[in-house]
């Protein structure tokens, strides 16, 4: 009789000891599981990268003649110098699927060998499956007369470096 | 001579390994299969129709056989391959020019990979045309489709490992597609997959681990369930 | 059931806590604390400084195969506003190399990949390159820069100069250094007296404070044996022998002696011996002190030596003065009177050790005297010290610190070795060079730069190739005889005490050069060194000036211009009013005397030289202190025109 009453009263109590222990234990396990997932996610995301710097020296301004396009292969950037002598830096990565597009002087276009996208000197798409024009990066001049390109800063088409 | 063989066959060592002699009755034949680790997946009895070769064309079994070939050739190739830049490319060249049977193993691995994709696809067609996906076998079909994707992923991750131009650009294009997923999700997934912003050393190592360990483990687990389901549902 | 539920709850919580230890430690990393401190610090600054994103930062230098994470905590490196801020946030002082291109540890050493303070310093187990203490930082320059003099690295340059001058190469193999000339010991027994030799061996600097010879700390007995041993070598090189003193040196009367002394004194002033030799500490420091030379050697030896130095010291850079026997008699008489040490004590009675030769030879070999001094009749190599070409890469476990009690690091070892060479071992043989602490530190810095670290080809700075200029013929013989290279450089060879002569014919007029050989008057009064009067004959002078006028020319330095009254007047105005030339130059006694007087400059210098000199003095003579006033061509021509009127 007594046992049955005890059991009965325990089941009526909202936070029975059994329930509490189950919550604590299960909660701890759940927290540990979620925490492990977070920690594994942190583990998988690298904290340091050995990649070429996004901000780099492209060369002295004297090395670029007027009305020229020079490709920096390692950084995948075009340094463009207009007829009047101003500079801008344009990405050489085709906006379609990421191949390096090359400047073809005989056709006057930047052409991608993978799927036939073509861009004009300003970076706008003139042909092919590319969805967007080639983005432009910020280009500044440092104290020694070197061009400094920063690929982490995208600038508009109207931004040029006057020297 | 016969005496010596007799002595061996009657020894305790032999009898502890080979518990039954060669079967001579149906019962002993059934026991031989049932109590053997390698053979126990096979039922002791099968339906007559499933013996007909043209019913399944053995496609599923062949796919699994090719998987075994890929694991074995792959494990052997691992002995001469280092997943870092630029060693990967030169090791691949070494396998081709210097290692005994290197070309054979590499080619076998490549052919088996292509064949496995083809056969897995044909197996899927066969299952569809023989209606073997109907209830209660729907879930097994789903597992099968997932296994198909796993097979493709194995091919894709393995493609990067020679670290030549085909590898690099192939993976560049594929990961650029991932980048195209909206709301920044694509960028984050691509970052984790490549271990960075570019297809470089980190990407090679991650693809190597995926190709040699993670995806094969997933494949093995799913295959085990897949075969188990087939058996439990009464065979092909 | 109940118990297992309690066990479940308890173990789950314990499991969670234990699992949480690592992630929590990750949140409390040392560098995160520094970065947060930095962001708090910059908020209090008046200038606007961008806050740092929390995360590990690194400089990856693939060509040096290094990755440096110092910048994770050293966040203020490039911020001018943080100059002098508390470390680790202070701005980096201005340096010649781009930090992004070179990283940090190539100069500072230390453990670049580390992200905790203690590990980054690198004074931990198994990291073999702890950070260089600040005073040794220039050693890192020496890893890539192998020139003798490295711009902006004065300590390193001083150390390399000291290593060359001290002739460390005599005992230690060390790449990139030239053996210095050291007097031969052939005939030493016929040159010096034993008392002097004993005193010299005991303490060289007591006789000649600026000597390069180190102190071997011989015991009295050892010095006795060495002196006896060396006094046995009485034959000079190439079987030269001493001529007897000339008859003119005999001075029977006091008056005769005084006359000789006066003659000698005059000749010594004309010969400007003091330009190279110090006399009781005053004068040049290229050659030995003469203040007590008459107590060292005999008048006969002095007579023979001055008459023909290379006979008794082959390859010595002392010129052969064309003295007559009478001149020489005067000189040696004067020297005997004036250059004697009258306070020298009488040496005690001494009986030589019966085995002085064997013991002396053993000591000679033990201390490798042969490493510096040539001595015929004695074998070639003695015992040498360790090679120093890569001493900067010496591992700690290779060093025996003995009982010295110093800090156990390579820089402190090298520094201590320079000041107390024998402190590390009772059997050490390295002598004491008497380096001051600054000198010892400079040498240690230079040695620390001698590493075997692999530096990419394009980053190495090689020293200039040694000059192969070797003048031949009559000119070559005279140059050798007069030891011009002792004070002048020509075509990259020689020592620069006076001027470089490679372009001399484009600089000076031939007449002036000829006259100058005859009467080398003082062109720059404030300098100690003066050109000696060698008493050359006219044919000899002709040989010299013929060669110079044909070879020591640079055609591009010619610049003819016409001198008009107008241009000369304009130039005079520029001289007197615009450029303040009077501050350093005199004309007719008015002006400063830092530079040479310009009274007869048109008779001395070529017009082209004057023009180009005014345009860029340092292009012609890099050591000159004449200011470069960035004159236009017209201004330079005007000034040249004016100066050309000063004949």
mmCIF file of C-alpha atoms in Angstrom, chain C residues 220-507:
data_model
loop_
_atom_site.group_PDB
_atom_site.id
_atom_site.type_symbol
_atom_site.label_atom_id
_atom_site.label_comp_id
_atom_site.label_asym_id
_atom_site.label_seq_id
_atom_site.Cartn_x
_atom_site.Cartn_y
_atom_site.Cartn_z
ATOM 1 C CA UNK C 220 107.793 34.737 -17.098
ATOM 2 C CA UNK C 221 109.370 31.382 -17.862
ATOM 3 C CA UNK C 222 107.472 31.049 -21.152
ATOM 4 C CA UNK C 223 108.401 34.570 -22.204
ATOM 5 C CA UNK C 224 112.036 33.813 -21.450
ATOM 6 C CA UNK C 225 111.937 30.673 -23.579
ATOM 7 C CA UNK C 226 110.154 32.422 -26.447
ATOM 8 C CA UNK C 227 112.599 35.323 -26.349
ATOM 9 C CA UNK C 228 115.586 32.990 -26.407
ATOM 10 C CA UNK C 229 113.987 30.943 -29.155
ATOM 11 C CA UNK C 230 113.217 33.932 -31.352
ATOM 12 C CA UNK C 231 116.563 35.645 -30.778
ATOM 13 C CA UNK C 232 118.096 32.586 -32.424
ATOM 14 C CA UNK C 233 116.624 33.573 -35.796
ATOM 15 C CA UNK C 234 119.218 35.973 -37.063
ATOM 16 C CA UNK C 235 118.872 35.518 -40.856
ATOM 17 C CA UNK C 236 116.704 37.923 -42.741
ATOM 18 C CA UNK C 237 114.389 36.925 -45.630
ATOM 19 C CA UNK C 238 116.078 36.206 -48.956
ATOM 20 C CA UNK C 239 119.488 36.170 -47.266
ATOM 21 C CA UNK C 240 119.521 39.948 -46.902
ATOM 22 C CA UNK C 241 122.257 41.206 -44.651
ATOM 23 C CA UNK C 242 122.797 44.397 -42.726
ATOM 24 C CA UNK C 243 125.146 46.954 -44.200
ATOM 25 C CA UNK C 244 127.382 48.695 -41.685
ATOM 26 C CA UNK C 245 126.497 52.244 -40.627
ATOM 27 C CA UNK C 246 127.775 54.846 -43.109
ATOM 28 C CA UNK C 247 130.863 56.800 -42.346
ATOM 29 C CA UNK C 248 128.813 59.991 -42.067
ATOM 30 C CA UNK C 249 127.203 58.582 -38.948
ATOM 31 C CA UNK C 250 130.442 58.800 -37.024
ATOM 32 C CA UNK C 251 130.148 61.871 -34.832
ATOM 33 C CA UNK C 252 133.414 62.407 -33.006
ATOM 34 C CA UNK C 253 132.449 65.776 -31.548
ATOM 35 C CA UNK C 254 129.354 67.042 -29.750
ATOM 36 C CA UNK C 255 128.891 69.689 -32.428
ATOM 37 C CA UNK C 256 129.014 67.090 -35.173
ATOM 38 C CA UNK C 257 126.417 65.090 -33.343
ATOM 39 C CA UNK C 258 124.131 68.115 -32.957
ATOM 40 C CA UNK C 259 124.489 68.891 -36.666
ATOM 41 C CA UNK C 260 123.517 65.353 -37.539
ATOM 42 C CA UNK C 261 120.557 65.501 -35.191
ATOM 43 C CA UNK C 262 119.350 68.729 -36.794
ATOM 44 C CA UNK C 263 119.655 67.241 -40.239
ATOM 45 C CA UNK C 264 117.764 64.195 -39.096
ATOM 46 C CA UNK C 265 115.029 66.255 -37.536
ATOM 47 C CA UNK C 266 114.557 68.227 -40.745
ATOM 48 C CA UNK C 267 114.399 65.133 -42.864
ATOM 49 C CA UNK C 268 111.920 63.506 -40.505
ATOM 50 C CA UNK C 269 109.590 66.529 -40.714
ATOM 51 C CA UNK C 270 109.854 66.647 -44.481
ATOM 52 C CA UNK C 271 109.223 62.944 -44.731
ATOM 53 C CA UNK C 272 106.176 63.402 -42.538
ATOM 54 C CA UNK C 273 106.855 60.160 -40.693
ATOM 55 C CA UNK C 274 104.191 61.226 -38.233
ATOM 56 C CA UNK C 275 101.521 60.800 -40.910
ATOM 57 C CA UNK C 276 101.788 57.041 -40.567
ATOM 58 C CA UNK C 277 103.750 56.483 -37.385
ATOM 59 C CA UNK C 278 102.589 57.792 -34.061
ATOM 60 C CA UNK C 279 105.356 59.184 -31.890
ATOM 61 C CA UNK C 280 104.572 58.655 -28.226
ATOM 62 C CA UNK C 281 100.906 58.399 -29.080
ATOM 63 C CA UNK C 282 100.628 61.459 -31.340
ATOM 64 C CA UNK C 283 100.222 61.060 -35.076
ATOM 65 C CA UNK C 284 98.921 58.489 -37.539
ATOM 66 C CA UNK C 285 97.970 54.960 -36.582
ATOM 67 C CA UNK C 286 98.855 53.007 -39.693
ATOM 68 C CA UNK C 287 102.306 52.005 -38.536
ATOM 69 C CA UNK C 288 104.021 51.337 -35.257
ATOM 70 C CA UNK C 289 104.871 53.947 -32.641
ATOM 71 C CA UNK C 290 108.379 55.316 -32.973
ATOM 72 C CA UNK C 291 108.599 57.000 -29.597
ATOM 73 C CA UNK C 292 110.885 54.323 -28.135
ATOM 74 C CA UNK C 293 112.103 52.576 -31.263
ATOM 75 C CA UNK C 294 115.768 53.199 -30.510
ATOM 76 C CA UNK C 295 115.411 51.070 -27.363
ATOM 77 C CA UNK C 296 113.956 48.309 -29.481
ATOM 78 C CA UNK C 297 116.435 48.063 -32.268
ATOM 79 C CA UNK C 298 119.888 49.223 -33.259
ATOM 80 C CA UNK C 299 120.847 52.296 -35.279
ATOM 81 C CA UNK C 300 122.367 49.967 -37.832
ATOM 82 C CA UNK C 301 119.088 48.183 -38.357
ATOM 83 C CA UNK C 302 117.193 51.472 -38.564
ATOM 84 C CA UNK C 303 119.668 52.756 -41.157
ATOM 85 C CA UNK C 304 119.283 49.621 -43.265
ATOM 86 C CA UNK C 305 115.548 49.508 -42.930
ATOM 87 C CA UNK C 306 114.785 53.114 -43.824
ATOM 88 C CA UNK C 307 117.213 52.851 -46.714
ATOM 89 C CA UNK C 308 115.312 49.904 -48.181
ATOM 90 C CA UNK C 309 112.338 48.721 -46.145
ATOM 91 C CA UNK C 310 111.273 45.817 -48.346
ATOM 92 C CA UNK C 311 114.671 44.161 -48.050
ATOM 93 C CA UNK C 312 114.025 43.404 -44.405
ATOM 94 C CA UNK C 313 110.234 43.324 -44.338
ATOM 95 C CA UNK C 314 108.999 42.011 -47.692
ATOM 96 C CA UNK C 315 105.661 43.490 -48.807
ATOM 97 C CA UNK C 316 105.658 46.140 -46.077
ATOM 98 C CA UNK C 317 103.673 49.225 -47.076
ATOM 99 C CA UNK C 318 106.463 51.617 -46.078
ATOM 100 C CA UNK C 319 107.823 53.810 -48.852
ATOM 101 C CA UNK C 320 111.482 53.951 -49.724
ATOM 102 C CA UNK C 321 112.604 57.506 -49.179
ATOM 103 C CA UNK C 322 115.410 58.648 -51.459
ATOM 104 C CA UNK C 323 117.639 59.634 -48.593
ATOM 105 C CA UNK C 324 121.364 59.990 -49.036
ATOM 106 C CA UNK C 325 123.648 58.245 -46.575
ATOM 107 C CA UNK C 326 124.225 61.605 -44.896
ATOM 108 C CA UNK C 327 120.491 62.074 -44.538
ATOM 109 C CA UNK C 328 120.148 58.650 -43.066
ATOM 110 C CA UNK C 329 123.003 59.199 -40.702
ATOM 111 C CA UNK C 330 121.235 62.281 -39.431
ATOM 112 C CA UNK C 331 117.951 60.467 -39.100
ATOM 113 C CA UNK C 332 119.295 57.541 -37.098
ATOM 114 C CA UNK C 333 121.337 59.821 -34.864
ATOM 115 C CA UNK C 334 118.282 61.906 -34.137
ATOM 116 C CA UNK C 335 116.239 58.784 -33.469
ATOM 117 C CA UNK C 336 118.846 57.405 -31.103
ATOM 118 C CA UNK C 337 118.720 60.583 -29.071
ATOM 119 C CA UNK C 338 114.988 61.290 -29.126
ATOM 120 C CA UNK C 339 113.297 57.944 -29.601
ATOM 121 C CA UNK C 340 114.847 56.096 -26.693
ATOM 122 C CA UNK C 341 113.154 54.943 -23.555
ATOM 123 C CA UNK C 342 115.382 56.399 -20.881
ATOM 124 C CA UNK C 343 113.233 54.914 -18.149
ATOM 125 C CA UNK C 344 113.700 51.369 -19.301
ATOM 126 C CA UNK C 345 114.951 49.236 -16.425
ATOM 127 C CA UNK C 346 118.022 47.062 -16.750
ATOM 128 C CA UNK C 347 116.885 43.525 -17.493
ATOM 129 C CA UNK C 348 117.733 40.975 -14.771
ATOM 130 C CA UNK C 349 120.490 38.432 -15.372
ATOM 131 C CA UNK C 350 119.197 35.510 -17.350
ATOM 132 C CA UNK C 351 120.546 32.045 -18.145
ATOM 133 C CA UNK C 352 118.736 30.366 -21.016
ATOM 134 C CA UNK C 353 116.903 27.095 -20.452
ATOM 135 C CA UNK C 354 119.089 24.321 -21.961
ATOM 136 C CA UNK C 355 116.125 23.118 -24.041
ATOM 137 C CA UNK C 356 115.023 26.585 -25.037
ATOM 138 C CA UNK C 357 114.890 25.668 -28.744
ATOM 139 C CA UNK C 358 112.613 22.632 -28.396
ATOM 140 C CA UNK C 359 110.437 24.313 -25.794
ATOM 141 C CA UNK C 360 110.354 27.516 -27.793
ATOM 142 C CA UNK C 361 109.356 25.663 -30.919
ATOM 143 C CA UNK C 362 106.626 23.862 -28.987
ATOM 144 C CA UNK C 363 105.285 27.184 -27.692
ATOM 145 C CA UNK C 364 105.538 28.704 -31.174
ATOM 146 C CA UNK C 365 103.433 25.870 -32.525
ATOM 147 C CA UNK C 366 101.070 25.808 -29.567
ATOM 148 C CA UNK C 367 100.118 29.445 -29.968
ATOM 149 C CA UNK C 368 100.266 29.272 -33.765
ATOM 150 C CA UNK C 369 102.530 32.300 -34.121
ATOM 151 C CA UNK C 370 102.921 31.074 -37.678
ATOM 152 C CA UNK C 371 99.283 31.998 -38.256
ATOM 153 C CA UNK C 372 100.320 35.651 -38.456
ATOM 154 C CA UNK C 373 104.120 35.762 -38.585
ATOM 155 C CA UNK C 374 106.231 34.195 -41.266
ATOM 156 C CA UNK C 375 109.326 32.428 -39.952
ATOM 157 C CA UNK C 376 111.595 30.395 -42.173
ATOM 158 C CA UNK C 377 112.871 27.178 -40.728
ATOM 159 C CA UNK C 378 109.725 26.522 -38.745
ATOM 160 C CA UNK C 379 106.993 24.245 -40.065
ATOM 161 C CA UNK C 380 103.899 25.553 -41.695
ATOM 162 C CA UNK C 381 100.879 25.013 -39.512
ATOM 163 C CA UNK C 382 100.486 25.299 -35.814
ATOM 164 C CA UNK C 383 97.355 24.424 -33.896
ATOM 165 C CA UNK C 384 94.429 26.453 -35.030
ATOM 166 C CA UNK C 385 91.107 27.552 -33.613
ATOM 167 C CA UNK C 386 87.702 26.442 -34.883
ATOM 168 C CA UNK C 387 86.401 27.667 -38.233
ATOM 169 C CA UNK C 388 84.249 30.741 -37.835
ATOM 170 C CA UNK C 389 82.567 30.882 -41.233
ATOM 171 C CA UNK C 390 79.319 29.546 -39.725
ATOM 172 C CA UNK C 391 79.879 30.274 -36.056
ATOM 173 C CA UNK C 392 76.582 32.157 -35.933
ATOM 174 C CA UNK C 393 74.807 28.816 -36.346
ATOM 175 C CA UNK C 394 76.668 27.098 -33.518
ATOM 176 C CA UNK C 395 74.241 25.071 -31.437
ATOM 177 C CA UNK C 396 74.046 25.563 -27.691
ATOM 178 C CA UNK C 397 74.941 21.989 -26.994
ATOM 179 C CA UNK C 398 78.184 22.468 -28.924
ATOM 180 C CA UNK C 399 79.366 25.181 -26.530
ATOM 181 C CA UNK C 400 81.247 24.399 -23.341
ATOM 182 C CA UNK C 401 80.545 27.188 -20.879
ATOM 183 C CA UNK C 402 82.966 25.753 -18.357
ATOM 184 C CA UNK C 403 82.908 27.512 -15.007
ATOM 185 C CA UNK C 404 82.301 30.939 -16.464
ATOM 186 C CA UNK C 405 78.833 31.322 -14.971
ATOM 187 C CA UNK C 406 77.588 33.492 -17.848
ATOM 188 C CA UNK C 407 74.145 33.383 -19.390
ATOM 189 C CA UNK C 408 74.045 30.315 -21.618
ATOM 190 C CA UNK C 409 73.421 31.792 -25.025
ATOM 191 C CA UNK C 410 75.519 32.130 -28.142
ATOM 192 C CA UNK C 411 75.665 35.960 -28.134
ATOM 193 C CA UNK C 412 76.857 36.070 -24.547
ATOM 194 C CA UNK C 413 79.375 33.311 -25.265
ATOM 195 C CA UNK C 414 80.907 35.197 -28.164
ATOM 196 C CA UNK C 415 80.943 38.469 -26.246
ATOM 197 C CA UNK C 416 82.625 36.879 -23.248
ATOM 198 C CA UNK C 417 85.104 35.119 -25.495
ATOM 199 C CA UNK C 418 86.198 38.459 -26.916
ATOM 200 C CA UNK C 419 86.801 40.019 -23.522
ATOM 201 C CA UNK C 420 88.047 36.976 -21.582
ATOM 202 C CA UNK C 421 89.177 34.424 -24.160
ATOM 203 C CA UNK C 422 90.493 31.843 -21.735
ATOM 204 C CA UNK C 423 87.671 31.877 -19.201
ATOM 205 C CA UNK C 424 85.854 28.841 -20.580
ATOM 206 C CA UNK C 425 88.632 26.321 -20.353
ATOM 207 C CA UNK C 426 91.902 25.882 -18.531
ATOM 208 C CA UNK C 427 93.564 24.736 -21.739
ATOM 209 C CA UNK C 428 92.312 27.593 -23.918
ATOM 210 C CA UNK C 429 95.015 29.254 -26.000
ATOM 211 C CA UNK C 430 93.293 32.261 -27.571
ATOM 212 C CA UNK C 431 95.138 35.443 -26.698
ATOM 213 C CA UNK C 432 93.627 38.610 -25.276
ATOM 214 C CA UNK C 433 93.082 41.395 -27.844
ATOM 215 C CA UNK C 434 92.219 43.964 -25.219
ATOM 216 C CA UNK C 435 88.863 44.780 -26.800
ATOM 217 C CA UNK C 436 86.721 47.333 -25.043
ATOM 218 C CA UNK C 437 83.147 46.158 -24.318
ATOM 219 C CA UNK C 438 81.912 48.061 -27.416
ATOM 220 C CA UNK C 439 84.550 46.455 -29.592
ATOM 221 C CA UNK C 440 83.824 43.016 -28.170
ATOM 222 C CA UNK C 441 80.150 43.473 -28.842
ATOM 223 C CA UNK C 442 80.857 44.596 -32.417
ATOM 224 C CA UNK C 443 82.977 41.522 -33.064
ATOM 225 C CA UNK C 444 80.322 39.277 -31.512
ATOM 226 C CA UNK C 445 77.700 40.871 -33.761
ATOM 227 C CA UNK C 446 79.829 40.314 -36.843
ATOM 228 C CA UNK C 447 80.429 36.674 -35.896
ATOM 229 C CA UNK C 448 76.765 36.069 -35.136
ATOM 230 C CA UNK C 449 76.003 37.128 -38.692
ATOM 231 C CA UNK C 450 78.071 34.231 -40.024
ATOM 232 C CA UNK C 451 75.304 31.663 -40.262
ATOM 233 C CA UNK C 452 74.688 28.722 -42.528
ATOM 234 C CA UNK C 453 71.088 29.743 -43.009
ATOM 235 C CA UNK C 454 69.908 29.260 -46.556
ATOM 236 C CA UNK C 455 69.294 32.701 -48.018
ATOM 237 C CA UNK C 456 67.735 32.851 -51.503
ATOM 238 C CA UNK C 457 70.141 34.033 -54.192
ATOM 239 C CA UNK C 458 68.215 37.222 -54.977
ATOM 240 C CA UNK C 459 68.310 38.325 -51.350
ATOM 241 C CA UNK C 460 72.034 37.965 -50.817
ATOM 242 C CA UNK C 461 74.232 41.032 -51.021
ATOM 243 C CA UNK C 462 77.692 39.978 -52.014
ATOM 244 C CA UNK C 463 80.798 41.975 -51.214
ATOM 245 C CA UNK C 464 82.451 43.760 -54.072
ATOM 246 C CA UNK C 465 84.995 41.684 -55.912
ATOM 247 C CA UNK C 466 88.547 42.433 -54.771
ATOM 248 C CA UNK C 467 90.347 44.641 -57.220
ATOM 249 C CA UNK C 468 92.783 42.898 -59.529
ATOM 250 C CA UNK C 469 94.577 46.111 -60.395
ATOM 251 C CA UNK C 470 98.302 45.468 -60.433
ATOM 252 C CA UNK C 471 100.274 48.264 -62.096
ATOM 253 C CA UNK C 472 103.161 47.015 -64.172
ATOM 254 C CA UNK C 473 106.329 48.374 -65.707
ATOM 255 C CA UNK C 474 108.269 51.339 -64.369
ATOM 256 C CA UNK C 475 105.174 52.856 -62.907
ATOM 257 C CA UNK C 476 104.338 49.622 -61.139
ATOM 258 C CA UNK C 477 107.827 49.394 -59.690
ATOM 259 C CA UNK C 478 107.625 52.931 -58.355
ATOM 260 C CA UNK C 479 104.175 52.392 -56.891
ATOM 261 C CA UNK C 480 105.499 49.335 -55.112
ATOM 262 C CA UNK C 481 108.646 51.082 -53.962
ATOM 263 C CA UNK C 482 106.797 54.124 -52.667
ATOM 264 C CA UNK C 483 103.922 52.108 -51.154
ATOM 265 C CA UNK C 484 101.334 54.441 -52.682
ATOM 266 C CA UNK C 485 98.630 51.917 -51.832
ATOM 267 C CA UNK C 486 99.347 52.549 -48.170
ATOM 268 C CA UNK C 487 97.480 55.856 -48.324
ATOM 269 C CA UNK C 488 95.835 56.026 -51.744
ATOM 270 C CA UNK C 489 93.323 53.898 -53.608
ATOM 271 C CA UNK C 490 93.649 53.329 -57.330
ATOM 272 C CA UNK C 491 91.206 51.294 -59.388
ATOM 273 C CA UNK C 492 89.669 49.842 -56.244
ATOM 274 C CA UNK C 493 92.898 48.713 -54.620
ATOM 275 C CA UNK C 494 94.680 50.265 -51.669
ATOM 276 C CA UNK C 495 93.861 52.015 -48.432
ATOM 277 C CA UNK C 496 92.037 55.310 -48.396
ATOM 278 C CA UNK C 497 93.893 57.603 -46.017
ATOM 279 C CA UNK C 498 94.436 60.336 -48.626
ATOM 280 C CA UNK C 499 92.505 60.560 -51.906
ATOM 281 C CA UNK C 500 91.525 58.137 -54.616
ATOM 282 C CA UNK C 501 93.799 58.619 -57.610
ATOM 283 C CA UNK C 502 91.787 56.773 -60.280
ATOM 284 C CA UNK C 503 90.654 60.045 -61.874
ATOM 285 C CA UNK C 504 93.541 62.216 -60.751
ATOM 286 C CA UNK C 505 94.522 63.429 -64.221
ATOM 287 C CA UNK C 506 90.942 64.557 -64.822
ATOM 288 C CA UNK C 507 91.077 66.350 -61.472
#
